[in-house]
């Protein structure tokens, strides 16, 4: 695998990032993706409880821990981290057990969402390069 991966996060309820309601992490020079987790029922809301990025000379890795029990590891040459606000993203999330698919999408970050960018951060091997 050599390419890019995008990780889209809903930041409602995030304790560490309160200035925005959505985040996008783009991993450049993608070389590995690993997921371990078992869904609980038809829908599972995977809540991030652990974020461990590591940057080395020519690589970048993030290990993301979720509740319920799950872990995602991505490895690449660098990453960009964007945070911003999507319209309707400040409303409380719907009940994942009873809401319809349309209700879940409303106010949640989607790949097609418009966003007002609040901040952007890049690794030394950022996406502006050849990653």
Tab-separated table of N, CA and C in Angstrom, residues 13-94:
chain	number	residue	atom	x	y	z
A	13	UNK	N	-18.136	16.281	22.230
A	13	UNK	CA	-17.808	15.575	23.461
A	13	UNK	C	-16.321	15.400	23.678
A	14	UNK	N	-15.489	15.845	22.739
A	14	UNK	CA	-14.038	15.720	22.914
A	14	UNK	C	-13.583	16.619	24.067
A	15	UNK	N	-12.793	16.067	24.942
A	15	UNK	CA	-12.329	16.830	26.097
A	15	UNK	C	-11.115	17.694	25.777
A	16	UNK	N	-10.282	17.270	24.857
A	16	UNK	CA	-9.041	17.979	24.569
A	16	UNK	C	-9.156	19.000	23.435
A	17	UNK	N	-10.119	18.828	22.558
A	17	UNK	CA	-10.282	19.747	21.421
A	17	UNK	C	-11.690	20.310	21.489
A	18	UNK	N	-11.811	21.513	22.049
A	18	UNK	CA	-13.130	22.097	22.224
A	18	UNK	C	-13.392	23.254	21.275
A	19	UNK	N	-12.409	23.620	20.454
A	19	UNK	CA	-12.550	24.759	19.553
A	19	UNK	C	-13.205	24.394	18.230
A	20	UNK	N	-13.485	23.103	18.024
A	20	UNK	CA	-14.049	22.664	16.752
A	20	UNK	C	-14.920	21.435	16.978
A	21	UNK	N	-15.746	21.106	15.968
A	21	UNK	CA	-16.631	19.951	16.124
A	21	UNK	C	-16.292	18.792	15.188
A	22	UNK	N	-15.244	18.959	14.371
A	22	UNK	CA	-14.855	17.885	13.460
A	22	UNK	C	-13.342	17.930	13.224
A	23	UNK	N	-12.773	16.781	12.927
A	23	UNK	CA	-11.341	16.706	12.629
A	23	UNK	C	-11.111	15.752	11.468
A	24	UNK	N	-10.079	16.051	10.698
A	24	UNK	CA	-9.654	15.201	9.602
A	24	UNK	C	-8.152	15.004	9.727
A	25	UNK	N	-7.722	13.753	9.749
A	25	UNK	CA	-6.304	13.425	9.742
A	25	UNK	C	-6.029	12.753	8.405
A	26	UNK	N	-5.079	13.290	7.657
A	26	UNK	CA	-4.682	12.686	6.389
A	26	UNK	C	-3.273	12.137	6.573
A	27	UNK	N	-3.152	10.843	6.370
A	27	UNK	CA	-1.860	10.167	6.483
A	27	UNK	C	-1.293	10.012	5.080
A	28	UNK	N	-0.112	10.583	4.846
A	28	UNK	CA	0.548	10.512	3.542
A	28	UNK	C	1.522	9.341	3.525
A	29	UNK	N	1.827	8.859	2.332
A	29	UNK	CA	2.784	7.763	2.203
A	29	UNK	C	2.353	6.541	2.976
A	30	UNK	N	1.069	6.259	2.955
A	30	UNK	CA	0.486	5.167	3.739
A	30	UNK	C	1.160	3.833	3.414
A	31	UNK	N	1.609	3.145	4.452
A	31	UNK	CA	2.232	1.836	4.234
A	31	UNK	C	1.562	0.720	5.020
A	32	UNK	N	0.755	1.081	6.030
A	32	UNK	CA	0.122	0.039	6.833
A	32	UNK	C	-1.111	0.580	7.545
A	33	UNK	N	-2.161	-0.247	7.567
A	33	UNK	CA	-3.375	0.046	8.334
A	33	UNK	C	-3.768	-1.232	9.049
A	34	UNK	N	-4.052	-1.116	10.334
A	34	UNK	CA	-4.451	-2.289	11.115
A	34	UNK	C	-5.632	-1.913	11.999
A	35	UNK	N	-6.644	-2.765	12.015
A	35	UNK	CA	-7.847	-2.540	12.847
A	35	UNK	C	-8.150	-3.807	13.617
A	36	UNK	N	-8.439	-3.648	14.886
A	36	UNK	CA	-8.962	-4.764	15.670
A	36	UNK	C	-10.125	-4.235	16.489
A	37	UNK	N	-11.257	-4.868	16.353
A	37	UNK	CA	-12.442	-4.460	17.084
A	37	UNK	C	-13.639	-5.249	16.597
A	38	UNK	N	-14.556	-5.490	17.491
A	38	UNK	CA	-15.757	-6.253	17.152
A	38	UNK	C	-16.970	-5.363	17.397
A	39	UNK	N	-17.762	-5.096	16.341
A	39	UNK	CA	-18.953	-4.273	16.517
A	39	UNK	C	-19.910	-4.894	17.535
A	40	UNK	N	-20.634	-4.038	18.200
A	40	UNK	CA	-21.636	-4.483	19.162
A	40	UNK	C	-23.005	-4.145	18.611
A	41	UNK	N	-23.627	-5.075	17.942
A	41	UNK	CA	-24.944	-4.833	17.354
A	41	UNK	C	-24.833	-4.267	15.957
A	42	UNK	N	-25.980	-3.758	15.450
A	42	UNK	CA	-26.021	-3.205	14.099
A	42	UNK	C	-25.168	-1.951	13.955
A	43	UNK	N	-25.133	-1.136	15.005
A	43	UNK	CA	-24.365	0.109	14.993
A	43	UNK	C	-23.468	0.151	16.214
A	44	UNK	N	-22.272	0.647	16.005
A	44	UNK	CA	-21.353	0.829	17.124
A	44	UNK	C	-20.763	2.220	17.035
A	45	UNK	N	-20.903	2.993	18.086
A	45	UNK	CA	-20.267	4.309	18.150
A	45	UNK	C	-18.886	4.094	18.758
A	46	UNK	N	-17.859	4.200	17.937
A	46	UNK	CA	-16.485	4.006	18.410
A	46	UNK	C	-15.979	5.346	18.950
A	47	UNK	N	-15.817	5.455	20.243
A	47	UNK	CA	-15.357	6.693	20.879
A	47	UNK	C	-13.855	6.621	21.130
A	48	UNK	N	-13.137	7.637	20.658
A	48	UNK	CA	-11.684	7.681	20.843
A	48	UNK	C	-11.382	7.988	22.310
A	49	UNK	N	-10.574	7.127	22.915
A	49	UNK	CA	-10.146	7.341	24.300
A	49	UNK	C	-8.626	7.403	24.423
A	50	UNK	N	-7.928	7.114	23.334
A	50	UNK	CA	-6.471	7.122	23.371
A	50	UNK	C	-5.948	7.494	21.990
A	51	UNK	N	-5.075	8.486	21.921
A	51	UNK	CA	-4.498	8.943	20.660
A	51	UNK	C	-2.997	9.043	20.866
A	52	UNK	N	-2.237	8.160	20.210
A	52	UNK	CA	-0.783	8.128	20.386
A	52	UNK	C	-0.062	8.283	19.050
A	53	UNK	N	0.179	9.523	18.632
A	53	UNK	CA	0.957	9.724	17.410
A	53	UNK	C	2.449	9.663	17.726
A	54	UNK	N	3.217	9.152	16.789
A	54	UNK	CA	4.665	9.103	16.938
A	54	UNK	C	5.291	9.489	15.608
A	55	UNK	N	6.285	10.356	15.680
A	55	UNK	CA	6.978	10.789	14.478
A	55	UNK	C	8.442	10.409	14.591
A	56	UNK	N	8.960	9.781	13.559
A	56	UNK	CA	10.375	9.423	13.493
A	56	UNK	C	10.967	10.106	12.269
A	57	UNK	N	12.200	9.818	11.989
A	57	UNK	CA	12.914	10.491	10.898
A	57	UNK	C	12.144	10.498	9.579
A	58	UNK	N	11.684	9.366	9.133
A	58	UNK	CA	10.967	9.305	7.859
A	58	UNK	C	9.630	8.590	7.967
A	59	UNK	N	9.053	8.563	9.161
A	59	UNK	CA	7.766	7.893	9.300
A	59	UNK	C	6.903	8.588	10.344
A	60	UNK	N	5.621	8.318	10.242
A	60	UNK	CA	4.645	8.813	11.208
A	60	UNK	C	3.656	7.689	11.459
A	61	UNK	N	3.318	7.515	12.722
A	61	UNK	CA	2.379	6.455	13.098
A	61	UNK	C	1.413	6.996	14.140
A	62	UNK	N	0.182	6.527	14.077
A	62	UNK	CA	-0.790	6.819	15.129
A	62	UNK	C	-1.449	5.521	15.543
A	63	UNK	N	-1.537	5.339	16.850
A	63	UNK	CA	-2.297	4.237	17.424
A	63	UNK	C	-3.488	4.889	18.116
A	64	UNK	N	-4.688	4.493	17.701
A	64	UNK	CA	-5.909	5.097	18.224
A	64	UNK	C	-6.689	4.030	18.975
A	65	UNK	N	-6.957	4.290	20.250
A	65	UNK	CA	-7.739	3.367	21.065
A	65	UNK	C	-9.178	3.836	21.157
A	66	UNK	N	-10.105	2.896	21.077
A	66	UNK	CA	-11.531	3.204	21.090
A	66	UNK	C	-12.243	2.421	22.191
A	67	UNK	N	-13.391	2.958	22.587
A	67	UNK	CA	-14.345	2.248	23.429
A	67	UNK	C	-15.594	2.104	22.580
A	68	UNK	N	-16.181	0.899	22.478
A	68	UNK	CA	-15.743	-0.352	23.100
A	68	UNK	C	-14.462	-0.881	22.448
A	69	UNK	N	-13.861	-1.842	23.101
A	69	UNK	CA	-12.559	-2.414	22.746
A	69	UNK	C	-12.251	-2.435	21.263
A	70	UNK	N	-11.412	-1.516	20.826
A	70	UNK	CA	-10.950	-1.501	19.440
A	70	UNK	C	-9.671	-0.693	19.360
A	71	UNK	N	-8.889	-0.963	18.315
A	71	UNK	CA	-7.652	-0.218	18.112
A	71	UNK	C	-7.374	-0.100	16.618
A	72	UNK	N	-6.956	1.088	16.212
A	72	UNK	CA	-6.574	1.374	14.839
A	72	UNK	C	-5.132	1.842	14.847
A	73	UNK	N	-4.322	1.288	13.940
A	73	UNK	CA	-2.940	1.736	13.774
A	73	UNK	C	-2.744	2.098	12.310
A	74	UNK	N	-2.225	3.298	12.067
A	74	UNK	CA	-1.899	3.721	10.714
A	74	UNK	C	-0.444	4.150	10.676
A	75	UNK	N	0.241	3.804	9.599
A	75	UNK	CA	1.658	4.116	9.448
A	75	UNK	C	1.880	4.728	8.074
A	76	UNK	N	2.584	5.839	8.038
A	76	UNK	CA	2.888	6.501	6.785
A	76	UNK	C	4.148	7.332	6.925
A	77	UNK	N	4.359	8.222	5.966
A	77	UNK	CA	5.551	9.067	6.006
A	77	UNK	C	5.300	10.398	6.683
A	78	UNK	N	4.057	10.792	6.840
A	78	UNK	CA	3.710	12.053	7.480
A	78	UNK	C	2.216	12.197	7.595
A	79	UNK	N	1.794	13.284	8.226
A	79	UNK	CA	0.362	13.484	8.415
A	79	UNK	C	0.021	14.957	8.516
A	80	UNK	N	-1.221	15.259	8.184
A	80	UNK	CA	-1.801	16.580	8.371
A	80	UNK	C	-3.036	16.408	9.244
A	81	UNK	N	-3.224	17.340	10.166
A	81	UNK	CA	-4.328	17.273	11.113
A	81	UNK	C	-5.107	18.577	11.003
A	82	UNK	N	-6.354	18.475	10.559
A	82	UNK	CA	-7.207	19.643	10.386
A	82	UNK	C	-8.364	19.581	11.372
A	83	UNK	N	-8.695	20.714	11.990
A	83	UNK	CA	-9.885	20.788	12.837
A	83	UNK	C	-10.725	21.965	12.363
A	84	UNK	N	-12.032	21.780	12.409
A	84	UNK	CA	-12.922	22.834	11.962
A	84	UNK	C	-14.342	22.582	12.404
A	85	UNK	N	-15.216	23.444	11.965
A	85	UNK	CA	-16.624	23.357	12.330
A	85	UNK	C	-17.475	23.089	11.096
A	86	UNK	N	-18.358	22.097	11.221
A	86	UNK	CA	-19.320	21.801	10.161
A	86	UNK	C	-20.676	22.335	10.595
A	87	UNK	N	-21.499	22.770	9.656
A	87	UNK	CA	-22.831	23.249	10.009
A	87	UNK	C	-23.630	22.169	10.736
A	88	UNK	N	-24.259	22.533	11.847
A	88	UNK	CA	-25.071	21.599	12.622
A	88	UNK	C	-24.260	20.687	13.515
A	89	UNK	N	-22.955	20.819	13.501
A	89	UNK	CA	-22.089	19.923	14.265
A	89	UNK	C	-22.016	20.206	15.747
A	90	UNK	N	-22.651	21.289	16.202
A	90	UNK	CA	-22.625	21.593	17.632
A	90	UNK	C	-23.832	21.035	18.378
A	91	UNK	N	-24.806	20.532	17.633
A	91	UNK	CA	-25.979	19.932	18.279
A	91	UNK	C	-25.576	18.616	18.937
A	92	UNK	N	-26.249	18.230	20.007
A	92	UNK	CA	-25.929	16.937	20.631
A	92	UNK	C	-26.133	15.795	19.637
A	93	UNK	N	-25.328	14.763	19.727
A	93	UNK	CA	-25.503	13.636	18.810
A	93	UNK	C	-26.821	12.917	19.075
A	94	UNK	N	-27.389	12.300	18.060
A	94	UNK	CA	-28.630	11.545	18.256
A	94	UNK	C	-28.365	10.251	19.013
